[in-house]
């Protein structure tokens, strides 16, 4: 049977591994769980809806079922009810997967016979821990006597605190996670009454559960309850409570988590997901830029890239805004021995100095207002790889000193931390300033400049490599025509001549923005330039100086945007420049708004 909504056939090797049935209707979630659970430890079968899951268990009997709550037609609750009504499947442990936060839904799932739940978005450690625990508990219920040592090892390795109690409420088992959460060694906890570790309200819940007749079903203990550490500190928890038979005696099992600890973990997972998205975007940009980097006018630059890529030397890439300094950094990283490690980027001009320090070196929880969790800095994230520091000339002098120390010793401390960390990071820096002049004027540390300038690469502006304009235009036309669903098969010679005659103060970035706008405006199969170059005729271009042409183009962009320099649809964005760069050029060209 092919893998899909009806599952997959079992190979002989699969019979030696626990089989997990994942019932989930969202393909992205299925992919995450398959990548996480598939391997040497588990065999995995999938079903995309409740009906398929009920059909599949008639052919292959899973050891545990991960069941989504929200599914079309037969939802998770209805599917669970039918599985528990069938004598052949009622003993299969079911763990609900849900993004719901309503306690009623969690209680409902446990009342139907589920043993636990996993919250979305998934935390990999939580999924593995919960699946492992409940798989082993299932086996231990079948042969508890002969597996007591194995049970102890599993419980000790669990991420959640596990406390076992006898019928009087005395602690009989206290795993390592419980020692950490309660700040109490197991030797001091075993034999004591549980009321010393649980708030009064939670003690009442436990007492009511223990007084139930027979063998009560597991229950969910929602947020709002508290436990007490050995030092008297109360902390909020969420937990599940169940019971089992061992040696003819009933034991009660409390599995609990510190809510604040869980939220910190969720915050860290969010940061890692953010890093993953960031790296994916960087990869896409790098792949999209490969054709640009191969332009003929950059032949000498690419030869320098080839020469330096295989070393660990620091590289300083200089050039005007929009010349492609970041693409050169990406090319150096890809061709280096660090190419399979992260390329992490930080724009030194995009954030205030206090935030840049945190971004570079990270911070500990409580290091400053708003630091609710530990955060890894860009140096940690780039360990083993490359750190690209864009606009390095904007870095404050005090941060330059701290950066110099990392470059010299490979050591730093997180903000608010005391532990020195060592990293192996290659530095590529970029600037549109003359750092030599900045250092001579005292605005940039000379020792840092020499440390960064081991291998300088200077990018020529687009006006000095006009032969590249035609292939760049062709590339951007193909790229944006595909993006906007246009069919453009020609760039008229006259319009290409206009583009080649313009001096491009914003360089390749400005050209890119112009072509994107032109593609949007084009109605037929030939590229239209709109009114951007209406005043830039061949005759006018011959008469204008570089400064005249640049001044005219900036003035036109300012007038078209109502003299709005920055922000969405501002002149800087239209010209493909950073707002600070545009303001600098306006000052140089004496451009001021008339009253």
XYZ file of C-alpha atoms in Angstrom, residues 239-528:
290
model
C -0.009 18.716 34.614
C -1.710 15.393 33.946
C -2.747 12.906 36.626
C -3.165 9.182 36.057
C -2.966 5.914 37.943
C -1.637 2.417 37.351
C -1.355 -0.933 39.075
C 2.050 -2.121 40.270
C 2.510 -5.237 42.346
C -1.145 -5.244 43.306
C -0.964 -1.635 44.529
C -2.365 1.483 42.925
C 0.183 4.174 42.163
C -0.690 7.726 41.132
C 1.467 9.488 38.565
C 1.691 13.291 38.377
C 3.491 14.609 35.278
C 3.931 18.375 35.476
C 5.649 21.306 33.796
C 6.712 24.731 35.025
C 4.596 27.093 32.861
C 7.163 29.903 32.915
C 9.900 27.483 31.854
C 7.692 26.239 29.026
C 6.994 29.785 27.842
C 10.696 30.592 27.818
C 11.288 27.482 25.743
C 8.528 28.558 23.342
C 10.173 31.978 23.037
C 13.516 30.358 22.199
C 11.827 28.078 19.666
C 10.250 31.178 18.121
C 13.687 32.754 17.829
C 15.068 29.649 16.158
C 12.143 29.582 13.743
C 12.864 33.225 12.994
C 16.502 32.367 12.322
C 15.421 29.547 10.044
C 13.182 31.886 8.032
C 15.997 34.459 7.931
C 18.501 31.919 6.604
C 16.007 30.663 4.010
C 15.473 34.225 2.795
C 19.222 34.763 2.667
C 19.612 31.579 0.621
C 16.928 32.669 -1.832
C 18.584 36.078 -2.205
C 21.957 34.445 -2.750
C 20.556 32.126 -5.410
C 18.697 34.994 -7.109
C 21.881 37.072 -7.131
C 24.133 34.523 -8.800
C 23.403 35.815 -12.302
C 24.023 39.383 -11.175
C 27.375 38.538 -9.643
C 28.487 37.009 -12.938
C 28.336 40.333 -14.820
C 31.281 40.979 -17.159
C 32.190 44.304 -15.561
C 32.938 42.522 -12.294
C 35.494 40.135 -13.762
C 38.360 41.549 -11.689
C 36.211 41.515 -8.540
C 35.192 37.889 -9.099
C 38.829 36.922 -9.506
C 39.502 38.508 -6.107
C 36.560 36.567 -4.666
C 38.053 33.331 -5.997
C 41.450 34.132 -4.497
C 40.235 35.013 -0.996
C 37.290 32.613 -0.596
C 39.421 29.633 0.376
C 41.087 31.506 3.230
C 39.784 32.741 6.578
C 41.044 36.283 5.995
C 38.784 39.195 6.905
C 37.400 40.957 3.839
C 36.353 44.600 3.546
C 34.009 45.221 0.598
C 33.662 48.886 -0.341
C 31.478 50.596 -2.887
C 28.594 52.952 -3.376
C 25.135 52.058 -2.164
C 23.457 49.563 -4.474
C 26.587 48.119 -6.109
C 26.001 44.616 -4.724
C 28.328 44.401 -1.715
C 26.108 41.833 -0.016
C 26.113 39.628 -3.124
C 29.921 39.622 -3.055
C 29.824 38.546 0.609
C 27.436 35.723 -0.304
C 29.734 34.618 -3.134
C 32.795 34.549 -0.848
C 30.901 32.515 1.746
C 29.484 30.004 -0.760
C 32.915 29.340 -2.296
C 34.640 28.957 1.102
C 35.102 25.887 3.286
C 32.423 27.399 5.522
C 29.835 27.299 2.744
C 27.740 24.623 4.472
C 27.571 26.717 7.661
C 25.416 29.808 8.271
C 26.036 33.177 6.648
C 24.585 35.565 9.234
C 24.034 39.234 8.419
C 23.759 42.396 10.519
C 23.185 45.883 9.124
C 25.000 48.225 11.506
C 23.014 51.228 10.262
C 19.578 49.677 10.765
C 19.450 49.544 14.575
C 20.345 51.843 17.490
C 23.629 51.126 19.267
C 22.051 49.479 22.336
C 20.156 46.988 20.184
C 23.134 46.283 17.928
C 25.178 45.183 20.950
C 22.460 42.707 21.900
C 22.164 41.532 18.290
C 25.921 40.990 18.033
C 26.626 39.340 21.372
C 23.207 38.192 22.638
C 21.838 38.710 26.126
C 20.788 36.856 29.245
C 17.292 36.923 30.684
C 16.805 40.140 32.676
C 19.838 41.881 31.156
C 17.609 44.867 30.386
C 13.935 45.778 30.298
C 12.216 43.495 27.827
C 14.847 40.744 27.969
C 12.343 38.040 28.951
C 14.499 35.139 27.784
C 18.077 34.321 26.877
C 18.921 35.273 23.298
C 21.784 34.084 21.156
C 23.618 36.858 19.290
C 24.781 36.893 15.689
C 28.291 35.741 16.662
C 26.867 32.598 18.290
C 24.566 31.935 15.343
C 27.486 32.310 12.922
C 29.856 30.023 14.861
C 31.729 27.934 12.282
C 30.395 30.144 9.484
C 30.560 33.750 8.323
C 29.279 37.017 9.800
C 28.531 39.798 7.302
C 28.599 43.258 8.888
C 26.971 45.658 6.456
C 27.489 49.429 6.815
C 30.328 48.815 9.292
C 31.226 52.519 9.160
C 28.026 53.298 11.118
C 29.102 51.262 14.158
C 29.542 53.330 17.338
C 33.100 53.690 18.680
C 32.400 51.814 21.956
C 31.020 48.867 19.993
C 34.020 48.985 17.674
C 36.241 48.236 20.693
C 34.111 45.225 21.672
C 34.077 43.994 18.090
C 37.859 44.293 17.921
C 38.203 42.040 20.960
C 36.139 39.308 19.304
C 38.190 39.570 16.123
C 41.444 39.341 18.082
C 40.544 36.665 20.656
C 37.340 35.036 19.389
C 35.812 35.690 22.823
C 32.842 37.677 24.143
C 30.161 37.674 26.861
C 26.431 38.012 26.409
C 24.874 41.203 27.792
C 24.129 40.577 31.454
C 26.268 37.426 31.448
C 29.604 36.538 33.015
C 30.562 33.408 31.082
C 33.114 33.999 28.318
C 32.186 32.307 25.061
C 34.524 31.343 22.245
C 33.480 31.317 18.597
C 35.087 30.602 15.239
C 33.651 33.196 12.857
C 34.936 34.693 9.621
C 34.185 38.405 9.189
C 33.181 40.089 5.952
C 32.438 43.793 6.359
C 31.009 46.277 3.888
C 30.940 50.064 3.714
C 30.051 52.890 1.349
C 32.465 55.206 3.164
C 36.234 55.543 3.016
C 37.190 53.918 6.307
C 40.760 55.130 5.846
C 39.501 58.728 5.874
C 37.120 57.965 8.756
C 40.001 56.498 10.774
C 42.225 59.508 10.014
C 39.434 61.799 11.253
C 39.018 59.786 14.467
C 35.511 58.591 13.618
C 36.584 54.961 13.171
C 39.152 52.996 15.145
C 42.328 52.628 13.120
C 43.173 49.268 14.738
C 39.747 47.871 13.783
C 40.118 49.223 10.242
C 43.457 47.425 9.806
C 41.959 44.234 11.270
C 39.044 44.349 8.785
C 41.041 45.524 5.765
C 43.169 42.386 5.418
C 41.756 41.793 1.934
C 39.982 44.843 0.417
C 37.577 44.485 -2.508
C 36.334 47.663 -4.213
C 33.145 47.437 -6.276
C 32.922 49.813 -9.248
C 29.687 51.817 -9.644
C 27.326 50.882 -12.440
C 28.210 54.041 -14.436
C 31.759 52.659 -14.810
C 30.561 49.357 -16.273
C 27.840 50.351 -18.704
C 28.409 47.142 -20.648
C 26.667 45.297 -17.814
C 23.458 47.316 -18.083
C 21.997 45.347 -21.005
C 22.386 41.883 -19.404
C 21.185 43.261 -16.054
C 18.100 44.747 -17.709
C 17.400 41.427 -19.451
C 17.765 39.555 -16.170
C 15.460 41.893 -14.226
C 12.875 41.887 -17.004
C 12.740 38.059 -16.950
C 12.564 38.008 -13.148
C 9.740 40.538 -12.752
C 7.804 39.470 -15.820
C 7.577 35.995 -14.271
C 6.628 37.496 -10.898
C 3.811 39.651 -12.281
C 2.594 37.278 -14.989
C 3.692 39.454 -17.919
C 5.005 38.336 -21.335
C 7.773 40.746 -22.320
C 10.050 39.521 -25.099
C 11.879 42.699 -26.137
C 13.542 45.851 -24.829
C 13.535 48.447 -27.644
C 16.974 49.781 -28.551
C 15.922 53.371 -27.883
C 14.789 52.524 -24.342
C 17.891 50.473 -23.699
C 19.936 53.467 -24.876
C 18.174 55.669 -22.341
C 19.020 53.197 -19.576
C 22.647 52.933 -20.706
C 23.031 56.717 -20.894
C 21.750 57.393 -17.384
C 24.390 57.652 -14.610
C 22.559 55.527 -11.974
C 23.373 57.188 -8.636
C 21.578 54.279 -6.937
C 23.566 51.728 -8.980
C 22.202 48.196 -9.531
C 19.562 48.570 -6.813
C 18.104 51.636 -8.525
C 18.164 49.845 -11.891
C 16.358 46.891 -10.296
C 13.596 49.128 -8.923
C 13.236 50.988 -12.223
C 12.839 47.739 -14.179
C 10.330 46.338 -11.678
C 8.209 49.476 -12.038
C 8.599 49.374 -15.822
C 7.423 45.745 -15.953
C 4.353 46.612 -13.870
C 3.508 49.492 -16.270
C 4.123 47.509 -19.479
C 0.922 46.458 -21.270
C 2.329 44.793 -24.389
C 5.309 42.601 -25.225
C 7.877 45.459 -25.308
C 9.242 47.025 -22.133
C 7.810 50.486 -21.358
